[in-house]
Amino acid sequence: MPEGHTIYRHAREHNRDLRGHMVRADSPQGRFAAGAALIDGRTLLRAEAVGKHLFHQYDGQVWLHVHLGLYGNWRTGGPAMPAPRGALRLRLWTEQVWWELRGATACEVLTRPEITAIRNRLGPDPLRRNADPERAYTRIARSRAPIAALLMDQSVLAGVGNVYRAELLFRHGIDPYCPGHEVTSEQWSVMWTDLVALMRDGVRRGRIVTTEPAYRRRSRSYVYRRTGEPCLVCGTPVQTQVLLARNLFWCPVCQPHRATVIADRATEIEDGPESGAW
DNA sequence: GGCTTATGCGCAG
DNA sequence: TGCGCCTAAGCCA
């Protein structure tokens, strides 16, 4: 599931497999033929994830930008490369390994200024060590938009998708419709710390798991895609509503309207007997 | 095997 | 606001 943790893993694996190697590239589907021709035969200097964006830097000032969108996916294997199947947008390979890209929203060769422009429009990425949570909070604190919408806005926060959004709000007892400016600095600080831990855990596992161990056998998530099912904590049916064309999931009891209760719940979770697992 | 739904985002209008 | 992307997991038969 391509939220930030997935892209971060891809970048890490591309560095492991391709960095420092002369990389062959083609586009059996033909849609990226010109771009693949530009990459073919160059050495990968570095792969890097920023939010949900993946960048490859090749020698000769050639940059590849990939955004998986909803359907995109990478597959890998090697050394023998299989015959092309389906709409295969891009293949990258060396003597030892191959990578296949299908269904991506964006797959393009860009110039350095274009790469910089993409990076500049992204908010802080919780998976990056130097990320500044205050940059996100500045946007949140001056917005009347629902916090659920702000968390998905990649210019506020980079790498968070629908799953982390829903689960983070549940874990902190926050009503998804709480306006950004009602979220206090203290609350944001706790949420950010939790989000960093959740996303790092996602990188480690290769999947999103947000429930505490006590609930984990019943579900990997508290509310995401659990419409109508009982809330793991209080039993109330999980609610769904479409917000900005995306499904929003929440528990109306555990996520009361606004601030006061939030601190209590966050503490409860952090002090839980199983919290060491994070 | 078929059907439904989905993690995202840019674009048309 | 709704569509296109065109894959894959999860579900049902």
Short mmCIF file of C-alpha atoms (C1' of nucleotides) in Angstrom, two decimals:
data_model
loop_
_atom_site.label_atom_id
_atom_site.label_comp_id
_atom_site.label_asym_id
_atom_site.label_seq_id
_atom_site.Cartn_x
_atom_site.Cartn_y
_atom_site.Cartn_z
CA MET A 1 0.00 0.00 0.00
CA PRO A 2 1.80 3.07 -1.20
CA GLU A 3 1.80 5.53 1.64
CA GLY A 4 5.13 7.04 2.57
CA HIS A 5 6.50 3.95 4.30
CA THR A 6 6.25 1.93 1.05
CA ILE A 7 8.08 4.52 -1.01
CA TYR A 8 10.77 4.78 1.63
CA ARG A 9 11.31 1.02 1.37
CA HIS A 10 11.51 1.20 -2.41
CA ALA A 11 14.17 3.89 -2.25
CA ARG A 12 16.16 1.82 0.21
CA GLU A 13 15.91 -1.28 -1.97
CA HIS A 14 16.80 0.61 -5.13
CA ASN A 15 19.91 1.93 -3.41
CA ARG A 16 20.80 -1.57 -2.31
CA ASP A 17 20.27 -3.09 -5.77
CA LEU A 18 21.12 -0.37 -8.25
CA ARG A 19 23.19 2.37 -6.66
CA GLY A 20 26.63 2.59 -8.20
CA HIS A 21 25.64 0.28 -11.04
CA MET A 22 25.24 0.97 -14.72
CA VAL A 23 21.51 0.50 -15.14
CA ARG A 24 19.72 -0.69 -18.24
CA ALA A 25 16.23 0.71 -18.87
CA ASP A 26 13.38 0.26 -21.32
CA SER A 27 9.62 0.71 -21.53
CA PRO A 28 7.94 -2.33 -23.08
CA GLN A 29 4.59 -0.53 -22.92
CA GLY A 30 6.10 2.37 -24.86
CA ARG A 31 4.60 5.14 -22.74
CA PHE A 32 7.96 5.96 -21.19
CA ALA A 33 10.16 5.00 -24.15
CA ALA A 34 11.88 8.39 -24.43
CA GLY A 35 12.56 8.60 -20.69
CA ALA A 36 13.85 5.05 -20.50
CA ALA A 37 16.22 5.79 -23.38
CA LEU A 38 17.63 8.72 -21.41
CA ILE A 39 18.29 6.52 -18.39
CA ASP A 40 19.57 3.45 -20.22
CA GLY A 41 23.27 2.95 -19.63
CA ARG A 42 23.65 5.52 -16.87
CA THR A 43 24.85 4.94 -13.33
CA LEU A 44 22.41 5.39 -10.48
CA LEU A 45 23.99 7.81 -8.02
CA ARG A 46 21.20 7.80 -5.47
CA ALA A 47 17.56 6.87 -4.87
CA GLU A 48 15.56 8.94 -2.44
CA ALA A 49 12.01 9.05 -1.09
CA VAL A 50 10.28 12.28 -0.13
CA GLY A 51 6.72 11.72 1.02
CA LYS A 52 5.10 9.57 -1.63
CA HIS A 53 7.57 10.65 -4.31
CA LEU A 54 10.54 8.58 -5.41
CA PHE A 55 13.56 10.15 -7.08
CA HIS A 56 16.53 8.56 -8.83
CA GLN A 57 19.57 10.63 -9.61
CA TYR A 58 21.67 9.32 -12.51
CA ASP A 59 24.99 10.55 -13.76
CA GLY A 60 24.83 13.32 -16.36
CA GLN A 61 22.21 15.34 -14.48
CA VAL A 62 19.35 12.94 -15.23
CA TRP A 63 16.59 12.58 -12.62
CA LEU A 64 13.75 10.08 -12.59
CA HIS A 65 10.56 10.96 -10.73
CA VAL A 66 8.02 8.24 -9.90
CA HIS A 67 4.72 8.64 -8.08
CA LEU A 68 2.76 5.41 -7.73
CA GLY A 69 -0.65 6.97 -7.22
CA LEU A 70 -3.34 4.49 -6.37
CA TYR A 71 -2.41 1.58 -8.62
CA GLY A 72 1.26 1.83 -9.24
CA ASN A 73 3.61 -0.88 -8.10
CA TRP A 74 7.18 -2.06 -8.29
CA ARG A 75 8.17 -5.69 -8.58
CA THR A 76 11.60 -7.15 -8.46
CA GLY A 77 13.52 -10.34 -9.04
CA GLY A 78 16.59 -11.64 -10.73
CA PRO A 79 18.90 -12.29 -12.21
CA ALA A 80 16.90 -13.71 -15.17
CA MET A 81 14.45 -11.11 -16.47
CA PRO A 82 10.97 -12.40 -17.34
CA ALA A 83 9.28 -11.62 -20.67
CA PRO A 84 7.25 -8.39 -20.45
CA ARG A 85 3.66 -8.85 -19.32
CA GLY A 86 0.86 -6.30 -19.17
CA ALA A 87 1.30 -2.56 -19.24
CA LEU A 88 4.94 -2.50 -18.20
CA ARG A 89 5.86 1.16 -17.97
CA LEU A 90 9.49 0.87 -17.00
CA ARG A 91 12.09 -1.84 -16.48
CA LEU A 92 15.41 -1.23 -14.80
CA TRP A 93 17.99 -3.96 -14.65
CA THR A 94 21.58 -4.96 -14.04
CA GLU A 95 23.32 -8.33 -14.37
CA GLN A 96 21.95 -9.34 -10.99
CA VAL A 97 18.51 -7.83 -10.57
CA TRP A 98 15.51 -6.34 -12.34
CA TRP A 99 12.79 -3.91 -11.27
CA GLU A 100 9.44 -3.48 -13.05
CA LEU A 101 7.10 -0.50 -12.70
CA ARG A 102 3.42 -0.64 -13.63
CA GLY A 103 0.43 1.67 -13.26
CA ALA A 104 2.23 4.70 -11.84
CA THR A 105 0.56 8.11 -11.90
CA ALA A 106 3.88 9.78 -12.66
CA CYS A 107 6.97 8.34 -14.28
CA GLU A 108 9.09 11.03 -15.88
CA VAL A 109 12.61 12.28 -16.42
CA LEU A 110 13.03 15.74 -14.93
CA THR A 111 15.65 18.43 -14.59
CA ARG A 112 17.11 19.43 -11.27
CA PRO A 113 14.93 22.60 -10.98
CA GLU A 114 11.83 20.51 -11.62
CA ILE A 115 12.82 18.08 -8.89
CA THR A 116 13.46 20.98 -6.54
CA ALA A 117 10.03 22.43 -7.33
CA ILE A 118 8.34 19.16 -6.36
CA ARG A 119 10.31 18.94 -3.14
CA ASN A 120 9.58 22.54 -2.26
CA ARG A 121 5.85 22.10 -2.43
CA LEU A 122 5.92 19.18 0.04
CA GLY A 123 5.46 19.51 3.77
CA PRO A 124 7.72 17.77 6.29
CA ASP A 125 8.02 14.00 5.88
CA PRO A 126 7.87 12.20 9.26
CA LEU A 127 10.25 9.53 7.95
CA ARG A 128 13.05 12.02 7.36
CA ARG A 129 15.38 12.76 10.24
CA ASN A 130 15.56 16.48 9.60
CA ALA A 131 11.79 16.93 9.22
CA ASP A 132 10.42 19.95 11.03
CA PRO A 133 7.01 19.33 12.61
CA GLU A 134 6.62 23.06 13.27
CA ARG A 135 6.36 23.70 9.54
CA ALA A 136 3.29 21.48 9.45
CA TYR A 137 1.86 22.99 12.59
CA THR A 138 2.11 26.51 11.21
CA ARG A 139 -0.22 25.47 8.41
CA ILE A 140 -2.55 23.51 10.71
CA ALA A 141 -2.81 26.24 13.31
CA ARG A 142 -3.93 28.89 10.87
CA SER A 143 -6.47 26.73 9.01
CA ARG A 144 -10.19 26.30 9.52
CA ALA A 145 -10.16 23.13 7.40
CA PRO A 146 -10.87 19.83 9.18
CA ILE A 147 -7.75 18.25 10.64
CA ALA A 148 -8.57 15.12 8.60
CA ALA A 149 -8.20 17.12 5.40
CA LEU A 150 -5.00 18.83 6.54
CA LEU A 151 -3.29 15.54 7.41
CA MET A 152 -3.81 14.33 3.83
CA ASP A 153 -2.62 17.57 2.26
CA GLN A 154 0.88 16.77 1.02
CA SER A 155 1.92 20.40 1.24
CA VAL A 156 1.16 20.28 4.98
CA LEU A 157 2.56 16.82 5.67
CA ALA A 158 4.30 14.54 3.16
CA GLY A 159 3.79 10.79 3.06
CA VAL A 160 0.61 10.40 5.10
CA GLY A 161 -2.26 8.70 3.27
CA ASN A 162 -5.74 7.59 4.16
CA VAL A 163 -4.68 4.77 6.48
CA TYR A 164 -2.24 6.73 8.64
CA ARG A 165 -4.63 9.68 8.67
CA ALA A 166 -7.56 7.68 10.04
CA GLU A 167 -5.47 5.74 12.51
CA LEU A 168 -3.56 8.71 13.86
CA LEU A 169 -6.77 10.60 14.57
CA PHE A 170 -8.22 7.57 16.34
CA ARG A 171 -5.11 7.02 18.45
CA HIS A 172 -5.35 10.60 19.67
CA GLY A 173 -9.10 10.69 20.12
CA ILE A 174 -9.51 13.56 17.70
CA ASP A 175 -12.70 14.23 15.77
CA PRO A 176 -11.73 14.27 12.09
CA TYR A 177 -13.79 17.41 11.60
CA CYS A 178 -11.99 19.35 14.33
CA PRO A 179 -10.73 22.54 12.62
CA GLY A 180 -6.96 22.75 12.34
CA HIS A 181 -6.70 25.91 14.45
CA GLU A 182 -8.29 24.11 17.42
CA VAL A 183 -5.45 21.58 17.55
CA THR A 184 -3.01 22.82 20.15
CA SER A 185 0.72 22.88 19.78
CA GLU A 186 1.02 20.30 22.56
CA GLN A 187 -1.42 17.95 20.84
CA TRP A 188 0.40 18.28 17.55
CA SER A 189 3.69 17.54 19.22
CA VAL A 190 2.34 14.28 20.67
CA MET A 191 0.70 13.34 17.37
CA TRP A 192 3.88 13.97 15.41
CA THR A 193 5.96 11.81 17.71
CA ASP A 194 3.41 9.04 17.42
CA LEU A 195 3.24 9.41 13.63
CA VAL A 196 7.01 9.12 13.30
CA ALA A 197 6.93 5.90 15.35
CA LEU A 198 4.00 4.47 13.39
CA MET A 199 5.57 5.19 10.02
CA ARG A 200 8.98 3.85 11.01
CA ASP A 201 7.21 0.73 12.20
CA GLY A 202 5.49 0.59 8.78
CA VAL A 203 8.88 0.76 7.06
CA ARG A 204 10.20 -2.04 9.23
CA ARG A 205 7.20 -4.33 8.73
CA GLY A 206 6.40 -3.42 5.14
CA ARG A 207 2.79 -2.92 6.18
CA ILE A 208 0.76 -0.58 8.33
CA VAL A 209 -0.05 -1.84 11.82
CA THR A 210 -1.49 0.72 14.21
CA THR A 211 -3.29 -1.32 16.87
CA GLU A 212 -1.73 -2.00 20.22
CA PRO A 213 -0.79 -5.68 20.69
CA ALA A 214 -3.85 -6.34 22.83
CA TYR A 215 -6.11 -5.61 19.84
CA ARG A 216 -3.86 -6.79 17.07
CA ARG A 217 -5.29 -10.26 16.68
CA ARG A 218 -8.66 -8.71 15.93
CA SER A 219 -7.42 -6.07 13.50
CA ARG A 220 -4.29 -4.31 12.29
CA SER A 221 -6.18 -1.02 12.28
CA TYR A 222 -8.62 0.62 14.68
CA VAL A 223 -10.96 2.24 12.17
CA TYR A 224 -9.55 2.16 8.65
CA ARG A 225 -11.89 0.11 6.42
CA ARG A 226 -13.89 -1.10 9.40
CA THR A 227 -17.19 0.64 8.56
CA GLY A 228 -20.04 -0.65 10.71
CA GLU A 229 -17.79 -2.99 12.67
CA PRO A 230 -17.53 -2.42 16.42
CA CYS A 231 -14.79 -0.08 17.59
CA LEU A 232 -12.06 -2.23 19.15
CA VAL A 233 -12.01 -0.04 22.24
CA CYS A 234 -15.64 0.89 22.93
CA GLY A 235 -17.76 -1.27 20.61
CA THR A 236 -19.50 1.61 18.83
CA PRO A 237 -19.91 0.99 15.08
CA VAL A 238 -17.16 2.65 13.08
CA GLN A 239 -18.45 5.53 10.94
CA THR A 240 -17.58 6.39 7.35
CA GLN A 241 -18.04 9.57 5.41
CA VAL A 242 -16.58 10.82 2.17
CA LEU A 243 -14.42 13.89 2.73
CA LEU A 244 -12.74 15.48 -0.30
CA ALA A 245 -13.46 12.38 -2.36
CA ARG A 246 -11.74 10.06 0.12
CA ASN A 247 -13.27 7.70 2.65
CA LEU A 248 -12.90 8.87 6.19
CA PHE A 249 -13.24 6.36 9.04
CA TRP A 250 -13.66 7.18 12.71
CA CYS A 251 -15.27 6.18 16.01
CA PRO A 252 -17.72 8.88 17.14
CA VAL A 253 -17.31 7.89 20.79
CA CYS A 254 -13.53 7.49 21.06
CA GLN A 255 -13.01 10.57 18.91
CA PRO A 256 -15.15 13.19 20.62
CA HIS A 257 -15.52 16.59 19.25
CA ARG A 258 -12.47 18.50 20.38
CA ALA A 259 -9.56 18.97 22.56
CA THR A 260 -10.01 18.30 26.27
CA VAL A 261 -10.34 14.54 26.22
CA ILE A 262 -7.54 14.14 23.75
CA ALA A 263 -4.65 14.48 26.14
CA ASP A 264 -6.14 11.80 28.40
CA ARG A 265 -6.47 9.29 25.60
CA ALA A 266 -3.01 9.89 24.26
CA THR A 267 -1.58 9.32 27.72
CA GLU A 268 -3.62 6.18 28.13
CA ILE A 269 -2.19 4.76 24.93
CA GLU A 270 1.36 5.76 25.68
CA ASP A 271 1.27 4.36 29.18
CA GLY A 272 -0.36 1.14 28.09
CA PRO A 273 1.31 -2.09 29.24
CA GLU A 274 2.23 -3.00 25.66
CA SER A 275 3.53 0.36 24.58
CA GLY A 276 7.08 -0.94 24.47
CA ALA A 277 6.26 -2.70 21.21
CA TRP A 278 6.32 0.62 19.39
"C1'" DG B 1 -12.98 -17.38 -12.36
"C1'" DG B 2 -15.43 -12.71 -11.66
"C1'" DC B 3 -16.61 -8.61 -9.01
"C1'" DT B 4 -15.64 -4.73 -5.84
"C1'" DT B 5 -12.81 -1.64 -3.82
"C1'" DA B 6 -8.65 0.90 -2.89
"C1'" DT B 7 -3.46 3.41 -0.41
"C1'" DG B 8 -3.36 9.33 -4.79
"C1'" DC B 9 -3.36 12.83 -7.62
"C1'" DG B 10 -3.88 15.66 -11.79
"C1'" DC B 11 -7.04 17.22 -14.90
"C1'" DA B 12 -11.42 18.83 -17.23
"C1'" DG B 13 -15.05 21.72 -16.80
"C1'" DT C 1 -17.17 16.95 -8.57
"C1'" DG C 2 -16.09 13.23 -11.28
"C1'" DC C 3 -13.02 10.73 -14.16
"C1'" DG C 4 -8.72 8.29 -15.64
"C1'" DC C 5 -5.03 5.64 -14.47
"C1'" DC C 6 -5.34 0.03 -15.43
"C1'" DT C 7 -2.89 -3.03 -10.66
"C1'" DA C 8 -3.88 -6.19 -6.96
"C1'" DA C 9 -5.96 -7.75 -2.69
"C1'" DG C 10 -9.93 -9.48 -0.81
"C1'" DC C 11 -14.15 -11.48 -1.29
"C1'" DC C 12 -17.63 -14.64 -3.30
"C1'" DA C 13 -19.05 -18.59 -6.09
#
